[in-house]
């Protein structure tokens, strides 16, 4: 080989190097693929599974329907109805794709894209025609820059149906649940929030029973976007909430609320409370508070109006508390109705203070002392009884303890322990001061006297049943204890509390055709720790019939302005409420075997005089005519009041005749503060 010759690489060596490089690159690529597969399928498998599922699997929650609340007769007090909410994407509405008459897309020849048009005006016109708001309001929403516009919330399914049937690009709807109420007993029943969860009253207290259990559906989506149920996924059906039945009677509740509103208006009072109870069982038939609020209009709700004063508010009861004094006088002192007592001419100086009567009474029988509500005699009797005995009877009647009704926020009232009594406590407690009680506690005490001396636990919840009709919770009448002997209870009712209504301070509480026992109470309310300012709580509590007591009722009016004596403010409305519910409630009439004098006269004749129905609610008018043996046919607003009737008032027609009435939605205004 010469010096100028350069050795040349063989073609085989060059090829081998290139092949090795290719193999190395392939191996590196293969290792990368394997590493990626290990990362996806082993190391981060959960992450990528979730990501994939989100792309083609969707979990949809199906909300359970909230359970209903019923009155004692199975009438709906609260139910859940399906409502429709409409939404729109204004950008899509303003750029709606254009199609020709045959349904083919209209293409712009210059751009090659489908033409669009602004559909805002037509959408606004359509929604205005069906939902009632102005066209301008909808246009304003659709021409904003936002991507979401609310066109209507919680529209009834009937009203929304025509809009639901139209396919409008950029507009869609969702189904939502809306709670609907009969609109009685607002403070007892309570309300739900926007998520359909209870936030007050029965709705909150029994929320776990009412809300049910949500279901779920798993859907898969194909490449074309079509959705179908996942075949291997667990599909859970929603379970409807339980049914809660109360002891309340919707008709009686409505009557009590109407009359309490009238009582507030008449006396220009701040508030009023009324409760009706079955003394034998403890079932609460009505529990009403004024001011109230519209359960179907959340804007009317306020903390003040939502308070169930019947159980949450305690006050010095005044003369209604003389039930304790009368019981101790009978059982401890052995006093009789005809025993003579001295009322000190209406003034009793005591410990540097004075106890006064509203009249200067002198020598009285004990019956007369109760009939005329003598504070002097009550104070002297309490002191004769003694601290220990009077305290024991007070507690035995249930004062100072919760009644056990089980409603949220119930107050126990206040009874001082004996160790904290001073020298004024006993005489002042004799006529209802230096003790605090709720309206329900006062009523429970009188109901015990009406029930032969046995104190019953009051209750509002009758039962809870599940979707299959199985009873989950059930309340039964429960006797708490005996507070006085049966003979004592009957003696108190017939000799004292019946006399109060027949001839005493509560003559205005009388019910035509029915014997009534009860007691008035007019108590000063302390303001700023002083009784100097004349602020009163007026009440009447009573039961009927005296011979075989069945129902008890309390009417309490807070801070009346025009008058304040209970005989004027509260007792007349006891009579009005009782008379109306006796006329309208078939249950009460059946249980009492009651016939008013008017009914007895009606039964003996073949014709009856048609009453003046104008101004009555439709349901009340129907009940009144039914009581007279007549039928009613109505036209107009179903929830309205009678504005015209086919038979003039006073005209006689055959029993079982028909009276046609016209109802107007212009209901008479309640005096709601």
XYZ file of C-alpha atoms in Angstrom:
673
model
C 0.000 0.000 0.000
C 1.426 3.353 -0.963
C 1.730 6.259 1.380
C -0.875 8.213 -0.617
C -3.521 5.562 -0.285
C -6.273 6.199 2.442
C -8.018 3.176 3.901
C -11.815 3.209 3.026
C -14.585 2.018 5.411
C -16.400 -0.966 4.143
C -20.105 -0.543 3.292
C -21.009 -3.244 5.786
C -19.515 -1.335 8.748
C -21.392 1.885 7.851
C -24.657 0.004 7.532
C -24.144 -1.695 10.887
C -23.698 1.633 12.661
C -26.838 3.066 11.091
C -28.820 -0.040 11.925
C -27.653 0.092 15.532
C -28.739 3.722 15.779
C -32.194 2.876 14.429
C -32.508 -0.064 16.814
C -31.462 2.140 19.732
C -34.046 4.778 18.800
C -36.708 2.093 18.484
C -35.769 0.641 21.865
C -35.911 4.087 23.463
C -39.311 4.706 21.867
C -40.504 1.292 23.070
C -39.273 2.005 26.598
C -41.099 5.351 26.494
C -44.305 3.655 25.342
C -44.012 1.046 28.084
C -43.302 3.738 30.681
C -46.327 5.709 29.522
C -48.521 2.615 29.624
C -47.262 1.802 33.116
C -48.034 5.367 34.186
C -51.550 5.273 32.718
C -52.543 1.725 33.589
C -50.749 1.181 36.890
C -49.216 4.273 38.509
C -51.947 6.872 37.746
C -54.727 4.527 36.680
C -57.343 6.199 38.950
C -56.632 9.649 37.555
C -57.096 8.581 33.947
C -60.107 6.440 34.719
C -61.827 9.425 36.315
C -60.892 11.612 33.365
C -62.266 9.088 30.881
C -65.451 8.608 32.867
C -66.078 12.329 32.951
C -65.973 12.354 29.181
C -68.510 9.604 28.578
C -70.143 8.839 31.983
C -72.382 11.218 33.945
C -73.882 10.737 37.404
C -77.287 12.420 37.697
C -78.907 12.923 41.115
C -82.675 12.428 41.232
C -84.040 14.388 44.155
C -86.570 12.667 46.373
C -89.988 14.216 46.676
C -90.464 15.740 50.120
C -93.159 14.113 52.220
C -96.535 15.724 52.768
C -97.977 17.165 55.985
C -101.632 16.357 56.657
C -104.231 17.525 59.145
C -106.165 15.079 61.329
C -108.671 14.389 58.525
C -106.010 13.750 55.880
C -106.272 17.160 54.231
C -103.087 18.529 52.717
C -101.324 21.180 54.812
C -98.013 21.037 52.935
C -97.004 19.244 49.750
C -94.270 19.353 47.133
C -95.173 20.120 43.539
C -92.955 20.037 40.462
C -92.175 23.430 38.981
C -90.251 24.496 35.895
C -87.453 27.054 35.632
C -86.399 28.465 32.245
C -82.884 29.626 31.358
C -81.226 30.984 28.213
C -77.776 31.572 26.742
C -78.247 35.067 25.244
C -75.277 34.621 22.903
C -76.859 31.565 21.252
C -80.285 33.247 21.137
C -78.765 36.251 19.370
C -76.943 33.924 16.941
C -79.616 31.326 16.248
C -78.756 29.016 13.270
C -80.952 29.655 10.206
C -82.785 26.830 8.401
C -84.961 26.915 5.307
C -88.537 25.659 5.029
C -87.322 22.123 4.411
C -85.170 22.133 7.537
C -81.878 22.459 5.694
C -79.160 24.759 6.954
C -78.900 28.069 5.077
C -75.240 28.523 4.058
C -73.538 31.856 3.415
C -71.939 31.577 -0.046
C -69.097 33.924 0.831
C -67.989 32.361 4.092
C -69.338 28.860 3.580
C -70.761 28.933 7.127
C -74.364 28.572 8.257
C -76.228 31.850 8.517
C -77.589 33.022 11.908
C -80.183 35.553 13.060
C -81.123 37.387 16.272
C -84.089 35.527 17.812
C -84.282 37.706 20.970
C -87.448 39.547 19.971
C -89.406 36.359 19.250
C -88.224 34.643 22.456
C -89.173 37.750 24.472
C -92.622 37.842 22.819
C -93.202 34.140 23.489
C -92.250 34.272 27.172
C -94.183 37.489 27.716
C -97.321 35.879 26.268
C -97.098 32.795 28.521
C -95.534 34.101 31.752
C -97.050 37.552 31.881
C -94.023 39.793 32.303
C -93.347 42.616 29.856
C -91.609 41.896 26.547
C -89.133 44.662 27.322
C -87.988 42.896 30.516
C -87.111 39.708 28.614
C -85.366 41.650 25.832
C -83.219 43.394 28.425
C -82.078 40.018 29.816
C -81.377 38.538 26.369
C -79.310 41.469 25.145
C -76.892 41.537 28.049
C -73.351 40.258 27.609
C -73.815 37.454 30.136
C -73.972 33.807 29.043
C -76.849 32.948 31.406
C -80.240 34.619 31.718
C -83.045 33.456 34.015
C -86.329 33.720 32.112
C -88.596 32.237 34.767
C -88.259 30.481 38.131
C -90.572 27.891 39.648
C -93.361 28.165 37.086
C -96.256 25.726 37.476
C -96.054 22.754 35.128
C -99.427 23.618 33.570
C -98.345 27.178 32.770
C -94.909 26.079 31.573
C -96.064 23.214 29.335
C -96.520 25.247 26.093
C -92.988 26.646 26.454
C -91.554 23.234 27.321
C -92.945 21.809 24.078
C -91.091 24.343 21.932
C -87.500 23.686 20.888
C -85.762 27.061 21.025
C -81.983 27.155 20.417
C -80.226 28.601 23.460
C -83.232 28.115 25.779
C -83.669 25.203 28.180
C -85.563 24.312 31.329
C -84.957 22.446 34.596
C -87.458 20.695 36.831
C -87.462 21.871 40.461
C -89.431 21.067 43.567
C -91.592 23.746 45.139
C -93.231 23.485 48.571
C -96.888 24.510 48.563
C -98.923 25.176 51.718
C -102.618 25.366 52.568
C -101.522 28.484 54.493
C -102.804 27.821 57.997
C -100.837 27.266 61.224
C -97.783 28.979 59.750
C -95.789 29.040 62.995
C -96.514 25.381 63.738
C -95.822 23.997 60.259
C -92.844 26.210 59.386
C -91.118 26.602 56.024
C -88.349 25.140 53.866
C -85.386 26.844 52.232
C -84.481 26.980 48.541
C -82.998 23.481 48.782
C -86.298 22.117 50.133
C -84.900 21.528 53.623
C -86.912 22.509 56.700
C -85.737 25.633 58.520
C -88.542 26.173 61.059
C -91.510 24.500 62.721
C -92.576 20.949 61.891
C -90.677 21.216 58.593
C -87.410 21.565 60.516
C -88.229 19.350 63.471
C -89.139 16.342 61.317
C -86.904 17.161 58.356
C -85.135 13.800 58.495
C -88.478 12.042 58.019
C -89.868 14.423 55.407
C -86.885 14.861 53.083
C -86.697 11.246 51.852
C -83.619 9.775 50.140
C -82.235 11.038 46.849
C -81.674 8.569 44.023
C -78.971 8.475 41.349
C -78.702 7.502 37.691
C -75.465 6.677 35.838
C -75.525 7.505 32.119
C -73.010 6.822 29.353
C -72.586 8.920 26.245
C -71.808 7.632 22.795
C -69.467 9.281 20.287
C -72.483 11.042 18.738
C -73.483 12.486 22.119
C -76.497 10.239 22.668
C -77.061 9.436 26.358
C -78.180 6.035 27.654
C -78.208 4.308 31.091
C -74.945 2.559 31.937
C -75.742 -1.179 31.795
C -73.458 -2.289 34.634
C -73.903 0.681 36.980
C -76.036 0.612 40.115
C -79.158 2.741 39.550
C -80.766 4.002 42.777
C -84.404 5.075 42.755
C -85.327 8.080 44.916
C -87.387 7.299 48.025
C -90.215 9.712 48.762
C -90.242 11.366 52.171
C -92.524 10.131 54.929
C -96.017 11.473 55.531
C -96.439 13.519 58.713
C -99.993 13.721 60.049
C -100.861 16.297 62.692
C -103.703 16.486 65.192
C -104.664 19.926 63.846
C -108.018 20.412 62.152
C -107.554 22.753 59.166
C -111.098 24.141 59.447
C -110.851 24.877 63.164
C -107.376 26.334 62.682
C -108.655 28.692 59.994
C -111.560 29.837 62.178
C -109.268 30.554 65.137
C -106.880 32.544 62.949
C -109.732 34.586 61.459
C -111.179 35.482 64.840
C -107.797 36.264 66.405
C -107.068 38.654 63.531
C -110.413 40.313 64.244
C -109.577 40.508 67.957
C -106.265 42.224 67.188
C -107.997 44.717 64.890
C -110.849 45.419 67.295
C -108.647 46.127 70.319
C -105.676 47.509 68.348
C -103.462 44.917 70.013
C -99.909 43.861 69.245
C -100.567 40.121 69.028
C -102.955 37.310 69.885
C -102.766 33.571 70.527
C -105.405 30.862 70.488
C -105.271 27.108 71.202
C -108.004 24.458 71.036
C -107.410 21.100 72.731
C -109.311 17.857 73.290
C -109.211 17.524 77.085
C -109.619 13.739 77.054
C -106.719 12.972 74.734
C -104.459 16.042 74.782
C -104.725 16.411 70.980
C -104.249 20.001 69.824
C -106.936 20.848 67.264
C -105.705 24.378 66.611
C -102.723 26.496 67.585
C -102.795 29.976 66.086
C -100.757 33.158 66.391
C -101.329 36.661 65.073
C -99.355 38.316 63.510
C -98.705 35.547 61.027
C -97.159 35.276 57.565
C -97.949 33.788 54.152
C -96.290 30.388 53.921
C -96.313 30.602 50.120
C -94.658 34.034 50.022
C -91.289 33.915 51.753
C -90.998 37.710 51.616
C -93.698 37.986 54.310
C -91.650 35.895 56.765
C -89.988 37.669 59.684
C -88.556 36.248 62.925
C -91.269 38.064 64.874
C -94.123 36.623 62.807
C -92.671 33.107 62.770
C -92.535 32.803 66.572
C -94.991 30.266 67.975
C -96.076 32.377 70.940
C -98.363 29.617 72.195
C -95.332 27.686 73.464
C -92.357 30.069 73.349
C -93.677 33.127 75.213
C -94.323 33.140 78.940
C -96.160 35.866 80.854
C -97.635 36.561 84.272
C -101.081 35.020 83.800
C -103.061 37.071 86.291
C -106.475 35.760 87.315
C -106.468 32.661 85.103
C -103.875 31.364 87.585
C -106.553 31.404 90.306
C -107.241 27.812 89.290
C -104.386 26.835 91.639
C -105.798 28.947 94.462
C -109.296 27.478 93.978
C -107.915 23.911 93.967
C -105.893 24.401 97.163
C -108.825 26.138 98.853
C -111.023 23.119 98.102
C -108.603 20.286 98.904
C -106.291 21.828 101.510
C -108.593 24.259 103.315
C -111.845 22.363 102.702
C -113.528 25.561 101.539
C -116.993 25.424 99.947
C -118.673 27.693 97.452
C -121.069 29.157 100.055
C -118.410 29.912 102.672
C -118.212 33.608 103.529
C -114.987 35.515 102.918
C -114.078 39.164 103.423
C -112.561 41.169 100.544
C -111.413 44.136 102.664
C -113.505 46.578 100.620
C -111.186 46.037 97.681
C -107.839 46.942 99.286
C -105.394 44.709 101.203
C -102.351 46.508 102.682
C -99.491 44.017 102.821
C -95.771 44.477 103.519
C -95.947 48.154 102.653
C -97.745 47.427 99.382
C -101.413 47.185 98.376
C -103.348 44.447 96.636
C -106.458 45.872 94.961
C -109.702 44.676 93.436
C -111.406 46.454 90.532
C -114.464 46.944 92.822
C -114.646 47.615 96.614
C -116.034 44.217 97.585
C -116.790 43.497 101.216
C -118.406 40.301 102.506
C -118.739 37.656 99.751
C -119.282 33.956 99.277
C -116.214 32.175 97.955
C -118.146 31.503 94.714
C -118.802 35.245 94.366
C -115.151 36.003 95.035
C -114.199 33.848 92.046
C -117.095 35.109 89.937
C -115.945 38.690 90.424
C -112.241 37.737 90.376
C -111.288 39.203 93.751
C -107.497 39.540 94.037
C -107.776 40.283 97.748
C -109.587 37.003 98.492
C -107.140 35.095 96.267
C -104.114 36.514 98.123
C -105.613 35.803 101.546
C -106.564 32.239 100.517
C -103.058 31.521 99.196
C -101.542 32.678 102.513
C -103.941 30.428 104.427
C -102.882 27.471 102.259
C -99.193 27.919 103.067
C -96.053 28.090 100.968
C -95.270 24.380 100.720
C -98.771 23.300 99.713
C -99.280 26.148 97.253
C -95.902 25.480 95.620
C -96.676 21.743 95.379
C -100.034 22.325 93.662
C -98.475 24.886 91.312
C -95.874 22.373 90.153
C -98.425 19.568 90.050
C -100.566 21.564 87.628
C -97.549 21.674 85.299
C -96.318 25.220 85.850
C -92.559 25.658 85.719
C -92.115 22.588 83.469
C -92.458 21.995 79.740
C -95.762 20.436 78.751
C -94.098 17.718 76.666
C -95.799 18.785 73.439
C -92.425 18.395 71.722
C -92.414 21.594 69.668
C -89.150 23.433 69.081
C -88.544 26.415 71.333
C -91.058 25.524 74.049
C -90.565 27.507 77.255
C -90.955 25.975 80.696
C -92.195 29.237 82.177
C -90.914 30.101 85.639
C -91.826 29.099 89.163
C -89.362 30.168 91.821
C -87.941 27.404 94.023
C -89.262 27.656 97.571
C -85.826 28.655 98.823
C -86.054 31.889 96.797
C -89.554 32.923 97.841
C -89.784 36.196 99.725
C -92.688 37.361 101.882
C -94.585 38.791 98.904
C -94.322 35.738 96.643
C -97.184 33.658 98.069
C -99.931 36.328 98.198
C -99.020 37.694 94.786
C -98.925 34.195 93.249
C -102.442 33.696 94.617
C -103.773 35.935 91.866
C -101.222 35.173 89.160
C -98.156 37.342 89.657
C -94.522 36.411 90.416
C -95.043 33.340 88.238
C -94.556 32.955 84.482
C -96.576 30.605 82.245
C -97.094 29.941 78.549
C -100.596 29.985 77.011
C -100.335 26.217 76.535
C -99.517 25.657 80.226
C -102.575 27.652 81.302
C -104.784 25.693 78.907
C -103.288 22.375 80.021
C -104.151 23.173 83.651
C -107.808 23.932 82.849
C -107.969 20.883 80.581
C -106.887 18.803 83.596
C -109.834 20.128 85.621
C -112.120 19.382 82.665
C -110.663 15.835 82.504
C -111.633 14.861 86.074
C -108.345 16.101 87.485
C -106.033 14.133 85.151
C -103.312 16.134 83.396
C -102.792 14.949 79.800
C -99.678 15.514 77.720
C -100.653 17.761 74.795
C -99.417 16.691 71.373
C -99.520 17.944 67.774
C -97.864 15.039 65.945
C -100.377 12.260 65.303
C -98.258 9.875 63.224
C -95.485 9.463 60.665
C -95.865 6.837 57.929
C -93.427 5.788 55.211
C -94.070 5.491 51.475
C -95.315 1.913 51.946
C -97.887 3.010 54.532
C -96.014 1.564 57.508
C -96.239 3.563 60.738
C -92.826 4.916 61.735
C -93.882 7.093 64.684
C -97.256 7.287 66.403
C -98.463 9.330 69.361
C -101.100 8.055 71.755
C -102.905 9.917 74.560
C -100.705 9.978 77.651
C -101.841 10.765 81.188
C -99.084 12.614 83.050
C -100.528 12.586 86.580
C -103.568 13.325 88.707
C -103.528 16.940 89.901
C -106.749 16.933 91.959
C -109.375 14.392 92.890
C -112.177 13.833 90.335
C -114.745 15.173 92.798
C -112.680 18.322 93.259
C -112.345 18.851 89.512
C -116.082 18.542 88.947
C -116.817 20.813 91.923
C -114.461 23.519 90.644
C -116.047 23.426 87.209
C -119.693 23.460 88.226
C -119.543 25.669 91.336
C -116.915 28.217 90.344
C -115.849 28.400 86.727
C -119.340 27.853 85.297
C -120.574 30.649 87.554
C -117.884 32.954 86.149
C -119.437 32.552 82.685
C -123.075 32.424 83.787
C -123.056 35.391 86.174
C -119.507 36.677 86.647
C -116.815 38.509 84.709
C -117.028 36.264 81.632
C -120.685 36.448 80.604
C -119.501 37.492 77.133
C -117.824 34.056 76.749
C -121.139 32.170 76.768
C -121.954 29.845 73.842
C -125.636 29.568 72.802
C -126.929 26.103 73.570
C -123.741 25.031 75.407
C -122.652 25.194 79.063
C -119.221 26.772 79.537
C -116.781 26.989 82.440
C -113.799 29.312 82.418
C -111.909 32.272 83.801
C -110.836 35.705 82.651
C -107.354 37.072 83.232
C -106.254 40.703 82.928
C -102.607 41.060 83.916
C -100.257 44.000 83.807
C -97.069 43.311 81.891
C -93.898 44.657 83.444
C -91.876 46.918 81.146
C -88.354 47.892 82.138
C -88.807 46.075 85.439
C -91.803 48.206 86.416
C -95.604 47.965 86.269
C -95.945 51.747 86.134
C -96.763 51.822 82.420
C -100.190 50.343 81.721
C -99.388 47.431 79.394
C -101.781 44.479 79.652
C -102.211 40.866 78.617
C -105.900 39.905 78.441
C -106.983 36.283 78.314
C -109.876 33.905 78.702
C -109.563 30.153 79.119
C -112.513 27.816 79.278
C -113.977 24.427 78.406
C -117.315 22.896 77.398
C -119.729 21.308 77.991
C -119.488 21.535 81.776
C -121.532 18.357 82.332
C -119.172 16.182 80.242
C -116.183 18.340 79.262
C -114.552 17.615 75.912
C -112.897 20.721 74.464
C -110.878 23.538 76.000
C -109.816 26.803 74.413
C -107.651 29.761 75.380
C -107.719 33.203 73.762
C -104.933 35.588 74.715
C -104.564 39.172 73.437
C -101.306 41.031 74.047
C -101.142 44.759 74.765
C -104.628 45.838 73.608
C -104.946 49.612 73.203
C -108.670 50.401 72.981
C -109.741 48.298 75.984
C -107.884 45.891 78.222
C -110.292 43.974 80.467
C -110.399 40.331 79.370
C -114.210 40.319 79.614
C -114.233 42.826 76.738
C -111.099 41.872 74.798
C -110.738 38.068 74.996
C -113.960 36.457 76.277
C -116.194 37.514 73.327
C -113.793 35.899 70.889
C -113.830 32.674 72.889
C -117.580 32.676 72.260
C -117.208 33.515 68.556
C -114.559 30.874 67.929
C -116.430 28.179 69.844
C -119.751 28.970 68.153
C -118.204 28.854 64.686
C -116.351 25.600 65.191
C -119.446 23.968 66.694
C -121.417 25.038 63.620
C -118.747 23.964 61.129
C -117.070 20.900 62.644
C -118.888 17.611 62.103
C -116.351 15.923 64.387
C -117.186 18.214 67.316
C -120.913 17.918 66.728
C -120.654 14.119 66.629
C -118.454 13.891 69.733
C -120.673 16.248 71.715
C -124.021 15.126 70.322
C -124.558 18.854 69.952
C -127.577 20.587 68.491
C -127.933 24.305 68.892
C -131.381 25.767 69.588
C -131.433 26.963 65.987
C -130.641 23.459 64.708
C -133.441 21.941 66.794
C -135.873 24.404 65.237
C -134.511 23.671 61.758
C -135.013 19.926 62.194
C -138.696 20.428 62.987
C -139.461 22.370 59.790
C -139.383 21.581 56.081
C -138.161 25.025 55.026
C -135.270 27.125 56.255
C -134.352 30.783 56.005
C -131.273 31.404 53.892
C -128.623 33.354 55.852
C -126.670 36.342 54.575
C -123.518 34.778 53.116
C -121.858 37.923 51.800
C -118.332 38.400 53.075
C -117.928 34.782 54.209
C -115.174 32.614 52.816
C -116.421 30.048 50.333
C -115.674 27.103 52.625
C -117.377 28.759 55.609
C -120.450 29.575 53.513
C -120.650 25.965 52.319
C -120.416 24.616 55.884
C -123.068 27.044 57.133
C -125.486 26.041 54.377
C -124.760 22.359 55.008
C -125.565 22.894 58.694
C -128.933 24.288 57.541
C -129.469 21.296 55.236
C -128.789 23.270 52.039
C -126.364 22.769 49.187
C -124.119 25.397 47.612
C -123.001 25.835 44.022
C -120.243 28.383 43.472
C -118.629 30.234 40.607
C -115.593 32.481 40.552
C -112.375 32.357 42.571
C -112.202 29.125 44.577
C -110.359 30.841 47.456
C -112.518 33.948 47.461
C -115.389 35.309 49.537
C -119.081 35.469 48.738
C -120.034 38.607 46.814
C -123.503 37.590 45.584
C -126.064 34.855 46.302
C -129.008 33.608 44.252
C -131.442 33.591 47.200
C -131.761 36.789 49.165
C -131.034 36.624 52.926
C -134.062 35.737 55.045
C -135.996 34.069 52.239
C -137.245 30.561 53.081
C -136.606 27.635 50.755
C -137.073 23.875 51.027
C -134.463 21.961 52.932
C -131.925 20.291 50.617
C -132.387 23.250 48.270
C -129.496 24.810 46.347
C -128.068 28.285 46.851
C -125.812 29.606 44.080
C -123.114 32.044 45.078
C -120.515 34.109 43.265
C -117.065 34.171 44.820
C -114.614 37.022 44.436
C -110.862 36.868 44.976
C -111.027 40.245 46.699
C -110.899 38.666 50.146
C -111.498 40.818 53.169
C -108.275 42.111 54.603
C -107.050 40.644 57.852
C -105.620 42.855 60.509
C -102.122 41.420 60.378
C -99.510 43.538 62.092
